[in-house]
Amino acid sequence: MADVYAEFEDKLPLLIREQVREHLPKGASESKTRKALEAVYEEYLSSLAEPGDAVGIVAAESIGEPSTQMTLNTFHFAGVSEMQVTMGLPRIIEVFDARKTMKTPTMEVYLRPPYNEGKDIKSAALRIKETTIQDYATSFSIDIAEPSLTVAFDVARLETVDSSVDAVARILSKGFKKMKVAMKGSSLIITPGKDQSLNDLYRVKEKVRNVYVTGIKGVHQVLPVKRGEEYVIVTAGTNLKEVFALEFVDETRTYSNDLYEVQELLGVEAARQLIINEVLKVLNTQGLNIDTRHIMLVADTMTMGGELQGINRTGIVREKASVLARASFETPFKHIINASLVGETDYLNSVVENVMVNQPIPIGTGIPKLVTRSQE
Amino acid sequence: MTEVFVDHKYVGTVKDPQDFIERIRSERRMGKLSTSVNVVFDAQTDAVLVETCQGRVVRPLLVVKEGKLLLTGRHVEQLQKNELSWADLVKQGIIEYVDATEEEGCFIAFYEDQITKDTTHLEIAPMAITGLATSLVPFGQHNHGVRNAQGAKNQKQAVGLYAANFYTRMDVDLSILHYPQRPLVQTIMHELSDFNKHPSGQNVTIAVLSYEGYNMEDAVVINQGSIQRGLGRSAYFKPVATEELRYSGGLIDEVCLPDKETKGYRSEHDYRFLEDDGIIFPEARVREGDVIIGKTSPPRFLSAMDEYNLTSNARRESSVSLKHGEEGIIDFVLLTENEEGNKLVQVRIRDDRMPEIGDKFTSRHGQKGVIGLIVAEEDVPFTASGIRPDLIFGPHGIPSRMTVSHLIEIIGGKTGALSGRFIDSTLFESEKEQDIRAELAHHGFRESGLETMYNAITGEQFLAQIMVGNMYYMRLKHMVANKLHSRARGPIQLLTRQPTEGRAKEGGLRLGEMEKDTFVAHGASLLLKERFDADGTVVPVCEGCGMVATWDYRRNRGSCTMCGDTTEISNVEVSYAFKLMLDEFKALGIYPKLLLESKY
């Protein structure tokens, strides 16, 4: 039986073969199975894009048209304790532009058993969250008469993250080499060095607030959430690399929505999949139904160069071969002047250039050419 | 200590903010402070905010003190006898103006019997929560607020008698309704705002009914008989003006009948309406292209040669004529001077506008629509008593918009017409629906407003009962006659050779970027080329230097200004805009070289 399916291994994708297997009645004879597969193969061939199909434009229109309906109705889940994540059109634009700085970087940190059943979930979350001195300090006071800055600490709170005033003192003396850091009970007294003025002390005070103490840098907020049967830690701010290093983290499922971070750590292929996932997530929450292949095409285009490129003039548009095509999309002067400096040639091989000079575009009916024998 | 801010600037602190505010208020009510000073205590930030600057919207409210309204029966009596005025009440602190900031700290009662000991103010009338235009919507309390706002917005565009002196004015885009009527269903505001002295609509009989699909998507069907009796008829006025401009060197424009030597002289036919002074006479029937005011201007550039050129009459034609699609009758001619002392000629053109398919109409409930069909009177469905409605309104606009006031007005208008009285439909204080219905039933009609109707074409009785009644309908200033536009071929721009833009210039309808994309998506390559061929040109190109060459039609051969007569020259078909772009590149010092290759 299985050999019938094997015959179609090169013709049909795995998913379709599996679906045929699923839907055929059990015990269907070999010849009937083959007939069914042949019918499916025919249907499959007829639904492939034909040579000359304007797949790019069709993808753009298929994504663009529903997006216009999306702009206004951004849903908010009132009262649900979830992290705020950019959704709707702004997020789609962010992904397709491949922005370096995104509005809301988040991670979903999956945990290994037994942590995923809620064991030590709070301390696990705390180990992920980045904390600074201001999270533990109870007061900052500056003595003007005898220039010094006193930072009082909540020792109990420091102990929750296995830290101490002593440890903080060490971090501070490393960070501020010109200052003297002394411990006095649960407080630290920072005195400026010789050539330091009072003004410097004020500046130091502001700096001290944001000195890193524990946790993972870049993760500003953590929130343990129950996803189905298990606990997951949702974060605001990402740092996949360091989260992966933690022993209780399940690195096979942990998810970040930062394209560049994923590209760097897991490769472009992962970034490509992330583009698809993120866009689909937005579209699904909006109740819009766009064929995945349109988004896959966009994701492919964005990653085919080996690294992420946004759909803008610094990204894939810069890669276009035609001067005129590049010039027709933002900053025309730059492209034309640069092209004239090096004497670029435009072979009019693509759509926009041919529209500009009013020639048939090489798409659809514009592809076949008439061949005639020239008269000698 | 509570911080005090005056116009959002910190000025100091007070110990007891409530006492401080109370003092400001009482001094304002006594007239020691300006009535437009407003103050509020912001508990959240523990601050007193005092507002004195301009540009705040304020509204009047009746002052309530310790649960007691300051306005007494005595005041009302005196007001009625005209012994007391509004200004007196403001001066006495009985009425005060409150802005949006102070309103935050107020507890305002809607009706007098709702006053409690915490109440600070009372609405002068419940209706006062809306603006003037919105309070003109009848039975507004039955609607979603948005619909009232839309109803108000539509009324502002209504054609009516906007000013009694319209005949001496030169307003742009002005329409005057021929037979305006007072609405049968009124609000207090119609009386107070003198709406009845400048009405903007007519009471029409309407049936809520579908008619052959010609009133779907908010369209309305209109009875031709009603139009012939004057329904929605209006006059459209449009001024045309020109002045005698002065140029350097003592040269001046001249309003006159241009003589035949003038540069750019049109045909004698175009000037046929002009009298000796070069201005058209009143009541002339003009069409597009006809000259309204004849004018000549001095030559644009005075070159040295022209001064010695005795034969040339270098004055240019610069008459004002009617633009594409315009027509009318000359209504009024005005000769005057403008601020600079230049002679100014203004001519007003009148055009009678009968309602036609595409003209926009509205009721007062945000239920606007365009005419979908004008039906001959004999084909308009009639009721059992023989009434034929003036207008047939589609029922599908009602459920989703939930403009209940629209339906109540139909019943109200019908009752008012039968009883011979005006129905009061003031917001929150209107006559009760049940009372109106009872009165309608008293006249022998169904209290629901439904009537048996007959199909006028077949004579059959409609299976359903149809709602028939009267309501106030307005014609809006958007008329198809001002908007209708189409073009196949027409004028092109000088620079780009592409079609002109806009209706007044008989312009083309742009096939834009996104429309282009749809052609590409279909792979319709050659259709796309054809659509963009409007500025297509054949350009001779020198194969040597790749630049546009010249073609000598007399000798039927080309030559290149760079490579001479001996080079190969080929004709290339491109859009003129592309050729223009190449020229602009050259102007920038960029050499755009065309590399030619056989197409086949």
Short mmCIF file of N, CA and C in Angstrom, two decimals, chain B residues 17-124:
data_model
loop_
_atom_site.label_atom_id
_atom_site.label_comp_id
_atom_site.label_asym_id
_atom_site.label_seq_id
_atom_site.Cartn_x
_atom_site.Cartn_y
_atom_site.Cartn_z
N PRO B 17 -8.07 74.66 49.66
CA PRO B 17 -8.46 74.85 48.25
C PRO B 17 -9.96 75.08 48.06
N GLN B 18 -10.78 74.36 48.82
CA GLN B 18 -12.23 74.50 48.64
C GLN B 18 -12.68 75.92 48.96
N ASP B 19 -12.17 76.45 50.05
CA ASP B 19 -12.52 77.82 50.45
C ASP B 19 -12.04 78.82 49.40
N PHE B 20 -10.84 78.55 48.86
CA PHE B 20 -10.25 79.42 47.85
C PHE B 20 -11.12 79.46 46.59
N ILE B 21 -11.54 78.27 46.16
CA ILE B 21 -12.39 78.18 44.97
C ILE B 21 -13.73 78.87 45.23
N GLU B 22 -14.25 78.62 46.40
CA GLU B 22 -15.55 79.21 46.75
C GLU B 22 -15.47 80.73 46.68
N ARG B 23 -14.35 81.27 47.14
CA ARG B 23 -14.19 82.73 47.12
C ARG B 23 -14.11 83.25 45.69
N ILE B 24 -13.37 82.55 44.87
CA ILE B 24 -13.27 82.98 43.46
C ILE B 24 -14.66 82.96 42.82
N ARG B 25 -15.40 81.89 43.10
CA ARG B 25 -16.72 81.76 42.48
C ARG B 25 -17.66 82.85 42.96
N SER B 26 -17.65 83.09 44.25
CA SER B 26 -18.62 84.08 44.75
C SER B 26 -18.25 85.46 44.23
N GLU B 27 -16.95 85.74 44.10
CA GLU B 27 -16.57 87.06 43.57
C GLU B 27 -16.93 87.17 42.10
N ARG B 28 -16.85 86.05 41.41
CA ARG B 28 -17.24 86.08 40.00
C ARG B 28 -18.74 86.33 39.90
N ARG B 29 -19.49 85.68 40.78
CA ARG B 29 -20.95 85.84 40.72
C ARG B 29 -21.35 87.24 41.15
N MET B 30 -20.54 87.86 42.00
CA MET B 30 -20.85 89.23 42.42
C MET B 30 -20.43 90.24 41.37
N GLY B 31 -19.69 89.79 40.38
CA GLY B 31 -19.26 90.71 39.34
C GLY B 31 -17.91 91.34 39.60
N LYS B 32 -17.24 90.90 40.66
CA LYS B 32 -15.92 91.48 40.95
C LYS B 32 -14.85 90.89 40.03
N LEU B 33 -15.09 89.67 39.61
CA LEU B 33 -14.18 89.02 38.66
C LEU B 33 -14.91 88.87 37.33
N SER B 34 -14.14 88.72 36.29
CA SER B 34 -14.76 88.52 34.97
C SER B 34 -15.59 87.24 34.96
N THR B 35 -16.68 87.27 34.22
CA THR B 35 -17.54 86.08 34.17
C THR B 35 -16.86 84.93 33.44
N SER B 36 -15.79 85.23 32.73
CA SER B 36 -15.14 84.14 31.99
C SER B 36 -13.95 83.54 32.72
N VAL B 37 -13.81 83.87 34.02
CA VAL B 37 -12.79 83.20 34.82
C VAL B 37 -13.38 81.89 35.33
N ASN B 38 -12.69 80.80 35.09
CA ASN B 38 -13.21 79.53 35.58
C ASN B 38 -12.18 78.86 36.46
N VAL B 39 -12.69 78.07 37.43
CA VAL B 39 -11.77 77.47 38.39
C VAL B 39 -12.26 76.08 38.72
N VAL B 40 -11.30 75.18 38.94
CA VAL B 40 -11.68 73.82 39.32
C VAL B 40 -10.61 73.26 40.24
N PHE B 41 -11.01 72.35 41.14
CA PHE B 41 -10.06 71.67 42.02
C PHE B 41 -9.78 70.29 41.45
N ASP B 42 -8.50 70.03 41.17
CA ASP B 42 -8.13 68.72 40.65
C ASP B 42 -7.63 67.87 41.80
N ALA B 43 -8.47 66.94 42.27
CA ALA B 43 -8.13 66.15 43.46
C ALA B 43 -6.97 65.22 43.19
N GLN B 44 -6.84 64.77 41.96
CA GLN B 44 -5.82 63.78 41.64
C GLN B 44 -4.41 64.34 41.84
N THR B 45 -4.19 65.57 41.39
CA THR B 45 -2.86 66.15 41.54
C THR B 45 -2.83 67.17 42.67
N ASP B 46 -3.94 67.30 43.38
CA ASP B 46 -4.05 68.25 44.48
C ASP B 46 -3.67 69.65 44.01
N ALA B 47 -4.41 70.15 43.04
CA ALA B 47 -4.08 71.46 42.48
C ALA B 47 -5.36 72.22 42.17
N VAL B 48 -5.28 73.54 42.26
CA VAL B 48 -6.39 74.39 41.86
C VAL B 48 -6.03 74.97 40.49
N LEU B 49 -6.90 74.75 39.51
CA LEU B 49 -6.63 75.25 38.16
C LEU B 49 -7.55 76.43 37.88
N VAL B 50 -6.95 77.58 37.60
CA VAL B 50 -7.73 78.77 37.26
C VAL B 50 -7.51 79.05 35.78
N GLU B 51 -8.61 79.22 35.05
CA GLU B 51 -8.52 79.45 33.61
C GLU B 51 -9.00 80.86 33.29
N THR B 52 -8.19 81.61 32.59
CA THR B 52 -8.60 82.97 32.21
C THR B 52 -8.39 83.24 30.74
N CYS B 53 -7.68 82.34 30.05
CA CYS B 53 -7.24 82.67 28.69
C CYS B 53 -8.40 82.60 27.69
N GLN B 54 -8.12 83.12 26.48
CA GLN B 54 -9.16 83.11 25.46
C GLN B 54 -9.21 81.76 24.77
N GLY B 55 -10.29 81.54 24.04
CA GLY B 55 -10.38 80.34 23.24
C GLY B 55 -11.01 79.16 23.95
N ARG B 56 -11.55 79.35 25.15
CA ARG B 56 -12.25 78.23 25.79
C ARG B 56 -13.73 78.34 25.45
N VAL B 57 -14.36 77.21 25.24
CA VAL B 57 -15.79 77.23 24.99
C VAL B 57 -16.49 77.25 26.34
N VAL B 58 -17.36 78.22 26.54
CA VAL B 58 -18.11 78.28 27.80
C VAL B 58 -19.60 78.14 27.50
N ARG B 59 -20.34 77.64 28.48
CA ARG B 59 -21.78 77.56 28.27
C ARG B 59 -22.51 78.02 29.52
N PRO B 60 -23.70 78.59 29.35
CA PRO B 60 -24.41 79.13 30.50
C PRO B 60 -25.17 78.05 31.27
N LEU B 61 -25.17 78.17 32.60
CA LEU B 61 -25.93 77.26 33.46
C LEU B 61 -26.59 78.07 34.56
N LEU B 62 -27.72 77.57 35.06
CA LEU B 62 -28.39 78.21 36.19
C LEU B 62 -27.67 77.79 37.46
N VAL B 63 -27.40 78.74 38.35
CA VAL B 63 -26.66 78.45 39.56
C VAL B 63 -27.61 77.87 40.62
N VAL B 64 -27.15 76.80 41.28
CA VAL B 64 -27.90 76.22 42.38
C VAL B 64 -27.04 76.35 43.63
N LYS B 65 -27.63 76.90 44.72
CA LYS B 65 -26.85 77.05 45.95
C LYS B 65 -27.54 76.30 47.07
N GLU B 66 -26.81 75.44 47.74
CA GLU B 66 -27.33 74.64 48.85
C GLU B 66 -28.67 74.00 48.50
N GLY B 67 -28.70 73.40 47.33
CA GLY B 67 -29.90 72.67 46.94
C GLY B 67 -31.05 73.55 46.50
N LYS B 68 -30.77 74.84 46.35
CA LYS B 68 -31.86 75.74 45.96
C LYS B 68 -31.47 76.48 44.69
N LEU B 69 -32.42 76.52 43.78
CA LEU B 69 -32.21 77.23 42.52
C LEU B 69 -32.28 78.73 42.79
N LEU B 70 -31.30 79.48 42.30
CA LEU B 70 -31.31 80.92 42.55
C LEU B 70 -32.38 81.63 41.72
N LEU B 71 -32.71 81.05 40.59
CA LEU B 71 -33.75 81.65 39.75
C LEU B 71 -35.11 81.35 40.38
N THR B 72 -35.85 82.41 40.68
CA THR B 72 -37.14 82.20 41.36
C THR B 72 -38.28 82.56 40.42
N GLY B 73 -39.50 82.30 40.90
CA GLY B 73 -40.70 82.64 40.12
C GLY B 73 -40.75 84.13 39.81
N ARG B 74 -40.24 84.94 40.77
CA ARG B 74 -40.24 86.39 40.57
C ARG B 74 -39.43 86.76 39.34
N HIS B 75 -38.24 86.13 39.27
CA HIS B 75 -37.38 86.41 38.11
C HIS B 75 -38.09 86.10 36.82
N VAL B 76 -38.75 84.93 36.80
CA VAL B 76 -39.41 84.49 35.58
C VAL B 76 -40.51 85.48 35.19
N GLU B 77 -41.25 85.91 36.21
CA GLU B 77 -42.32 86.91 35.97
C GLU B 77 -41.74 88.19 35.34
N GLN B 78 -40.66 88.64 35.98
CA GLN B 78 -40.04 89.88 35.49
C GLN B 78 -39.52 89.73 34.07
N LEU B 79 -38.97 88.52 33.82
CA LEU B 79 -38.47 88.24 32.48
C LEU B 79 -39.60 88.33 31.47
N GLN B 80 -40.74 87.76 31.85
CA GLN B 80 -41.87 87.75 30.92
C GLN B 80 -42.38 89.16 30.65
N LYS B 81 -42.27 90.00 31.69
CA LYS B 81 -42.72 91.39 31.51
C LYS B 81 -41.65 92.24 30.86
N ASN B 82 -40.51 91.62 30.55
CA ASN B 82 -39.41 92.33 29.92
C ASN B 82 -38.75 93.34 30.85
N GLU B 83 -38.90 93.14 32.16
CA GLU B 83 -38.27 94.06 33.11
C GLU B 83 -36.85 93.60 33.41
N LEU B 84 -36.56 92.37 33.04
CA LEU B 84 -35.27 91.78 33.37
C LEU B 84 -34.71 91.16 32.09
N SER B 85 -33.39 91.25 31.94
CA SER B 85 -32.81 90.66 30.73
C SER B 85 -31.82 89.57 31.12
N TRP B 86 -31.35 88.88 30.11
CA TRP B 86 -30.34 87.83 30.31
C TRP B 86 -29.11 88.41 31.00
N ALA B 87 -28.69 89.57 30.52
CA ALA B 87 -27.48 90.19 31.07
C ALA B 87 -27.66 90.46 32.57
N ASP B 88 -28.89 90.83 32.96
CA ASP B 88 -29.14 91.08 34.38
C ASP B 88 -28.94 89.81 35.19
N LEU B 89 -29.43 88.70 34.65
CA LEU B 89 -29.31 87.42 35.36
C LEU B 89 -27.84 87.03 35.52
N VAL B 90 -27.06 87.30 34.47
CA VAL B 90 -25.63 87.00 34.56
C VAL B 90 -24.98 87.90 35.60
N LYS B 91 -25.36 89.17 35.60
CA LYS B 91 -24.79 90.12 36.55
C LYS B 91 -25.13 89.74 37.99
N GLN B 92 -26.35 89.24 38.18
CA GLN B 92 -26.77 88.87 39.53
C GLN B 92 -26.23 87.52 39.96
N GLY B 93 -25.54 86.86 39.08
CA GLY B 93 -24.98 85.57 39.44
C GLY B 93 -26.00 84.45 39.45
N ILE B 94 -27.11 84.63 38.73
CA ILE B 94 -28.12 83.57 38.66
C ILE B 94 -27.78 82.61 37.52
N ILE B 95 -27.21 83.21 36.47
CA ILE B 95 -26.69 82.39 35.39
C ILE B 95 -25.19 82.60 35.35
N GLU B 96 -24.43 81.53 35.19
CA GLU B 96 -23.00 81.74 35.01
C GLU B 96 -22.47 80.88 33.88
N TYR B 97 -21.34 81.32 33.32
CA TYR B 97 -20.74 80.59 32.21
C TYR B 97 -19.66 79.66 32.75
N VAL B 98 -19.74 78.41 32.32
CA VAL B 98 -18.83 77.40 32.83
C VAL B 98 -18.06 76.81 31.66
N ASP B 99 -16.76 76.63 31.80
CA ASP B 99 -15.99 76.02 30.71
C ASP B 99 -15.77 74.54 30.99
N ALA B 100 -15.10 73.88 30.07
CA ALA B 100 -14.95 72.43 30.17
C ALA B 100 -14.20 72.02 31.43
N THR B 101 -13.22 72.85 31.86
CA THR B 101 -12.46 72.52 33.07
C THR B 101 -13.35 72.58 34.29
N GLU B 102 -14.08 73.69 34.42
CA GLU B 102 -14.89 73.85 35.62
C GLU B 102 -16.03 72.84 35.65
N GLU B 103 -16.50 72.48 34.46
CA GLU B 103 -17.60 71.53 34.38
C GLU B 103 -17.24 70.20 35.04
N GLU B 104 -15.91 69.89 35.03
CA GLU B 104 -15.45 68.65 35.66
C GLU B 104 -15.82 68.62 37.15
N GLY B 105 -15.84 69.78 37.77
CA GLY B 105 -16.12 69.82 39.20
C GLY B 105 -17.56 70.16 39.51
N CYS B 106 -18.41 70.19 38.49
CA CYS B 106 -19.80 70.58 38.71
C CYS B 106 -20.70 69.36 38.77
N PHE B 107 -21.82 69.51 39.48
CA PHE B 107 -22.83 68.47 39.52
C PHE B 107 -24.10 69.10 38.98
N ILE B 108 -24.39 68.82 37.72
CA ILE B 108 -25.42 69.57 37.02
C ILE B 108 -26.71 68.75 36.92
N ALA B 109 -27.80 69.34 37.38
CA ALA B 109 -29.10 68.66 37.28
C ALA B 109 -29.68 68.92 35.91
N PHE B 110 -30.41 67.93 35.42
CA PHE B 110 -31.01 68.03 34.10
C PHE B 110 -32.38 68.71 34.21
N TYR B 111 -33.16 68.24 35.18
CA TYR B 111 -34.49 68.83 35.44
C TYR B 111 -34.49 69.40 36.85
N GLU B 112 -35.41 70.33 37.10
CA GLU B 112 -35.43 71.01 38.40
C GLU B 112 -35.70 70.03 39.54
N ASP B 113 -36.55 69.03 39.30
CA ASP B 113 -36.87 68.12 40.41
C ASP B 113 -35.75 67.14 40.72
N GLN B 114 -34.67 67.20 39.95
CA GLN B 114 -33.54 66.32 40.24
C GLN B 114 -32.51 66.98 41.15
N ILE B 115 -32.79 68.23 41.55
CA ILE B 115 -31.82 68.96 42.37
C ILE B 115 -31.71 68.32 43.75
N THR B 116 -30.46 68.02 44.18
CA THR B 116 -30.22 67.51 45.53
C THR B 116 -29.33 68.52 46.23
N LYS B 117 -28.92 68.19 47.44
CA LYS B 117 -28.11 69.18 48.18
C LYS B 117 -26.71 69.31 47.59
N ASP B 118 -26.27 68.32 46.82
CA ASP B 118 -24.94 68.40 46.20
C ASP B 118 -24.94 69.11 44.86
N THR B 119 -26.13 69.33 44.30
CA THR B 119 -26.21 69.92 42.97
C THR B 119 -25.62 71.32 42.96
N THR B 120 -24.83 71.61 41.93
CA THR B 120 -24.25 72.95 41.83
C THR B 120 -24.93 73.79 40.75
N HIS B 121 -25.46 73.13 39.72
CA HIS B 121 -26.05 73.87 38.61
C HIS B 121 -27.27 73.15 38.08
N LEU B 122 -28.06 73.89 37.29
CA LEU B 122 -29.20 73.30 36.59
C LEU B 122 -29.13 73.73 35.13
N GLU B 123 -29.40 72.78 34.24
CA GLU B 123 -29.46 73.14 32.81
C GLU B 123 -30.57 74.16 32.60
N ILE B 124 -30.33 75.13 31.73
CA ILE B 124 -31.38 76.10 31.42
C ILE B 124 -32.55 75.39 30.76
#
